[in-house]
Coordinates of C-alpha atoms in Angstrom, one line a residue:
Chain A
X949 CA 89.6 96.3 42.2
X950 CA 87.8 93.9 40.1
X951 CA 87.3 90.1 40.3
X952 CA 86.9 87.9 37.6
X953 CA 84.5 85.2 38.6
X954 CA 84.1 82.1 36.3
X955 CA 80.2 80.8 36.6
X956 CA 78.6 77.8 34.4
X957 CA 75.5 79.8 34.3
X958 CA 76.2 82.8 33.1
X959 CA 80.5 82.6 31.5
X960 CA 83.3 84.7 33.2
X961 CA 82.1 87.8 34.7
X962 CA 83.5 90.8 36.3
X963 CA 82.5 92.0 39.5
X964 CA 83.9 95.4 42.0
X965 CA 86.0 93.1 44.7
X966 CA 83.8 95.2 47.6
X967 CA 80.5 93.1 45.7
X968 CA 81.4 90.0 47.3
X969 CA 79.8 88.8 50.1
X970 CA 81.8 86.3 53.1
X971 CA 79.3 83.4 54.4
X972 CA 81.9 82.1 57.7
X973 CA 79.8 79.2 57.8
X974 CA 78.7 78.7 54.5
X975 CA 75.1 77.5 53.7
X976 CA 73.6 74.5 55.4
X977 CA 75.0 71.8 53.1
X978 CA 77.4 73.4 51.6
X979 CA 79.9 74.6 54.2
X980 CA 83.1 75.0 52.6
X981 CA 81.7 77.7 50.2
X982 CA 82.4 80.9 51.9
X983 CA 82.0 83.5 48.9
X984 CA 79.2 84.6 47.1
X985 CA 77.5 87.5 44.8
X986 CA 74.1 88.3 44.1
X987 CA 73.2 88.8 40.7
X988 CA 70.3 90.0 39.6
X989 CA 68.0 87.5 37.3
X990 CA 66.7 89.9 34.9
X991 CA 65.1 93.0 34.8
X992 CA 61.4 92.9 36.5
X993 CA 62.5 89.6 37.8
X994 CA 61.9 90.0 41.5
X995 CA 64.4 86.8 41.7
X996 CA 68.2 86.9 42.3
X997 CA 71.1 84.5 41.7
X998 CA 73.1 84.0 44.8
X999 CA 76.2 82.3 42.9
X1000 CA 79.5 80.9 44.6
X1001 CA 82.9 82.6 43.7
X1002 CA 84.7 79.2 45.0
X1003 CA 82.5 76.7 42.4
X1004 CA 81.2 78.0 39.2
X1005 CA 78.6 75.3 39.5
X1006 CA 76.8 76.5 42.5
X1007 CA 74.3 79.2 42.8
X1008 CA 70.9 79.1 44.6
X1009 CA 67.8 81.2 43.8
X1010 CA 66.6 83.4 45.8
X1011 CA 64.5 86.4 46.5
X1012 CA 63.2 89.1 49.1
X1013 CA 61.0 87.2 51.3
X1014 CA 58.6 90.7 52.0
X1015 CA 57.6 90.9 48.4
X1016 CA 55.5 87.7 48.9
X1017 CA 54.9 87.9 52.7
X1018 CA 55.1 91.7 53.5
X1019 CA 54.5 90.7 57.4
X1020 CA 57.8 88.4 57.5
X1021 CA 59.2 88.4 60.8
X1022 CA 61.9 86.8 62.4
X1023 CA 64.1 87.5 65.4
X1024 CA 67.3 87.7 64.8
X1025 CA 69.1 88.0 67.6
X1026 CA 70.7 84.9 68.0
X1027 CA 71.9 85.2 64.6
X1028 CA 73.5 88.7 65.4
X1029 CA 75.0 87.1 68.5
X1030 CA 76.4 84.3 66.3
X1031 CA 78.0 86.5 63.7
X1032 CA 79.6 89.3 66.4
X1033 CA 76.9 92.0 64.5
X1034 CA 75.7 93.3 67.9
X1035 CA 76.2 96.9 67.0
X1036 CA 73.7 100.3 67.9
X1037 CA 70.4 98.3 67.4
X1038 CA 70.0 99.8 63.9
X1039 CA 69.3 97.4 61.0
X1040 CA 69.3 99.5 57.4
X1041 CA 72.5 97.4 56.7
X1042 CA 70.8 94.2 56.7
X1043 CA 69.1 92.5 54.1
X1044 CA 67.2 89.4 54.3
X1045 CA 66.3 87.1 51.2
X1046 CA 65.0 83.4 51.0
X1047 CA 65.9 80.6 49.4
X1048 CA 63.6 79.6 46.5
X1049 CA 62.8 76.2 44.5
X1050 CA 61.4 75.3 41.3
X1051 CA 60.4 71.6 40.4
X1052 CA 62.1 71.2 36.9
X1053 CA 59.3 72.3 34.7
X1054 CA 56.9 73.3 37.3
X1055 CA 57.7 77.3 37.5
X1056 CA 54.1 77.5 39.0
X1057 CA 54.7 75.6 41.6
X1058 CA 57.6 77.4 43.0
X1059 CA 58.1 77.4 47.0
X1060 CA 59.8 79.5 49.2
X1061 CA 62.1 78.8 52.2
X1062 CA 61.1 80.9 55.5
X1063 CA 62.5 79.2 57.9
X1064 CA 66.0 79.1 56.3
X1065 CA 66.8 82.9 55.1
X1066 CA 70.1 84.9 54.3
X1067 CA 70.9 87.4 56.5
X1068 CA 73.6 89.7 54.9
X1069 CA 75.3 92.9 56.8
X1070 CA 76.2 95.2 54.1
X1071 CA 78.4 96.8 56.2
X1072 CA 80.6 93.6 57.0
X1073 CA 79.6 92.4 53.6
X1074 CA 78.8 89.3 55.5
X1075 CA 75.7 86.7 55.6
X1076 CA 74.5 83.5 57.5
X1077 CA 71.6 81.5 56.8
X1078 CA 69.4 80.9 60.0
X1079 CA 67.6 78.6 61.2
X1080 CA 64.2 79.3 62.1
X1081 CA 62.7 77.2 64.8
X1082 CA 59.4 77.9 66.3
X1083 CA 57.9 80.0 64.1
X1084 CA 54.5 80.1 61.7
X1085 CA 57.0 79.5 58.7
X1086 CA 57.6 76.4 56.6
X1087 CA 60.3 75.4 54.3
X1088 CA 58.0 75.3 51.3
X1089 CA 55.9 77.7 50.8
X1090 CA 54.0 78.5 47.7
X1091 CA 54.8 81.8 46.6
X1092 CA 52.0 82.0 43.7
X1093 CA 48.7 81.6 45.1
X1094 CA 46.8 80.3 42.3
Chain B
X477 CA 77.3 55.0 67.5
X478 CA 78.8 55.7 70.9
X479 CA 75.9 55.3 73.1
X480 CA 75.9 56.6 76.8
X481 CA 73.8 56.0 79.8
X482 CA 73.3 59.5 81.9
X483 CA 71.5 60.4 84.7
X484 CA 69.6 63.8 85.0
X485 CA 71.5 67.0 85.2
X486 CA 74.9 64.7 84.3
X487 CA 76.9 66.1 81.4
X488 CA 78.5 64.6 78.7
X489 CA 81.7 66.2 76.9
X490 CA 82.5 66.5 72.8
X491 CA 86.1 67.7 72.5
X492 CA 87.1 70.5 74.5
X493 CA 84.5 72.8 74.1
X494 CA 81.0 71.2 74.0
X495 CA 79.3 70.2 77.2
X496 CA 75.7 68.3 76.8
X497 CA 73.6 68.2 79.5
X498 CA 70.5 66.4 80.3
X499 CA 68.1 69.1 81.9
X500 CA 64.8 66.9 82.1
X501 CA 62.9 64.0 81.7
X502 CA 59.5 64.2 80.6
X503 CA 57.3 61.2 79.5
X504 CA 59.0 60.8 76.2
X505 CA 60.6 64.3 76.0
X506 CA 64.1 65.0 77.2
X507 CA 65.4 68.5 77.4
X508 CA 69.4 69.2 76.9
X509 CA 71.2 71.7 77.3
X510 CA 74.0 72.7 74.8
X511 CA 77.4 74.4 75.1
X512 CA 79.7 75.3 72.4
X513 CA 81.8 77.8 70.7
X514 CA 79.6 80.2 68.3
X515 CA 81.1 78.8 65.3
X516 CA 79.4 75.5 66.0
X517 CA 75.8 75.1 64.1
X518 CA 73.3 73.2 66.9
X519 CA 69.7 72.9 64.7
X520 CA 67.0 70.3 65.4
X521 CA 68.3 67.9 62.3
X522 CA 64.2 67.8 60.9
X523 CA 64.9 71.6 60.1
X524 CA 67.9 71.4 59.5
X525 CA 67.5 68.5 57.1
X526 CA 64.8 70.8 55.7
X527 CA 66.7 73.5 55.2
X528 CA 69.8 71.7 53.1
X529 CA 67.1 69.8 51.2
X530 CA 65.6 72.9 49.8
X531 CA 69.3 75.1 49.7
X532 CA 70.2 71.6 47.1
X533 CA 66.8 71.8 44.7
X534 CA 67.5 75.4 44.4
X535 CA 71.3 75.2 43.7
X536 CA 69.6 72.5 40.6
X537 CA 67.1 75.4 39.0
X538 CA 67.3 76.3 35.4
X539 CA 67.3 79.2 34.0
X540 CA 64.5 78.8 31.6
X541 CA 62.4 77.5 34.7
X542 CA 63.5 80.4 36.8
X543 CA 62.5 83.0 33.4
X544 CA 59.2 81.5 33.6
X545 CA 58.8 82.2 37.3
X546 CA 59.6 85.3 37.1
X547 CA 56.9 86.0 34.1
X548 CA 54.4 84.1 36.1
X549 CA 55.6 87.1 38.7
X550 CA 55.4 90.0 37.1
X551 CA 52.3 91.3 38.4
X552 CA 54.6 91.4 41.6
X553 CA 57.6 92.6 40.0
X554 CA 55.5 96.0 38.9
X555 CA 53.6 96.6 41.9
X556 CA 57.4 96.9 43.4

């Protein structure tokens, strides 16, 4: 079955029902948004757009925190406690991006988020953002080095 | 602001599902405990704060800021 999804960004698009993606507690700030997609930004862009399907206005940015930090680790227990994921121990159905910014007209100086990251089960199609406390991460981290 | 005196190792209860507890005093550091259902978020608010800050700037990206990010990425994009 397929949804028709109306976006500001990018018009009325078309997407397999099974594509979306249930956040039960939304992201921080934005709590009564339970349904996203990810679409992808272009081709070679190693960004994605992770847009609401309740408010065509919303979508963050966001990206795969290993292609910028291939030794990202979190624990992630507490989240899979919080979201009733405690299945075998196995974790190919989980996917982890972070949240990027741009300052308007500043692309060089974009910054990632690693201590507030997606976690989506792709089995569930589920996702919670974490919080990260005590870790080595920071909320704005430069993601060009330059 | 409701504001309540407690002793150590008194409680203090939110509704009927979130117990507080003070667990130590320390100089200027007091340790509590928390209880409450799953569904309820508990973050320190200067992450948390953080957090929603950054989720915000990124829900106001463009897209012809985001196209230039992702050329000043490519190098990264190809290595994939």
């Amino acid at each position: 079955m397929k949804l028709k999804i109306k976006t500001t960004r990018f018009g009325t698009i078309s997407i397999k029902k099974e594509k979306t993606i249930d956040m039960p507690f939304g992201m921080l700030g934005f709590p009564d948004k339970k349904k996203f997609i990810i679409l992808q930004h272009r081709e070679n862009s190693p960004f994605f757009w992770y847009q609401s399907v309740d408010d065509p206005t919303l979508a963050f940015v966001i990206t795969s925190p290993f292609l910028f930090k291939p030794d990202y680790k979190i624990d992630l227990e507490d989240a899979l406690k919080e979201m009733s994921w405690n299945g075998d121990g196995k974790t190919d159905h989980l996917e982890i991006y972070i949240v990027v910014n741009i300052p308007k007209g500043l692309p060089e100086k974009m910054t990632g988020n690693f201590i507030g990251p997606i976690l989506i089960n792709n089995k569930v199609r589920q996702a919670v953002q974490i919080v990260i406390s005590n870790s080595p991460y920071i909320h704005n981290f430069p993601l060009l080095s330059v | 602001m409701l504001i309540l005196t407690r002793k150590l190792g008194e409680k203090i209860n939110i509704g009927d599902d979130i117990t507080v507890t003070l667990l130590e005093i320390k100089g200027t550091q007091v340790k509590l405990g928390i209880q409450a259902p799953k569904s309820i978020g508990i973050h320190r608010n200067e992450i948390y704060e953080k957090i929603r800050e950054e989720n915000l700037r990124s829900s106001n990206v463009t897209d012809s800021d985001l196209s230039k990010a992702a050329a000043l990425c490519e190098p990264f994009a190809l290595r994939e």
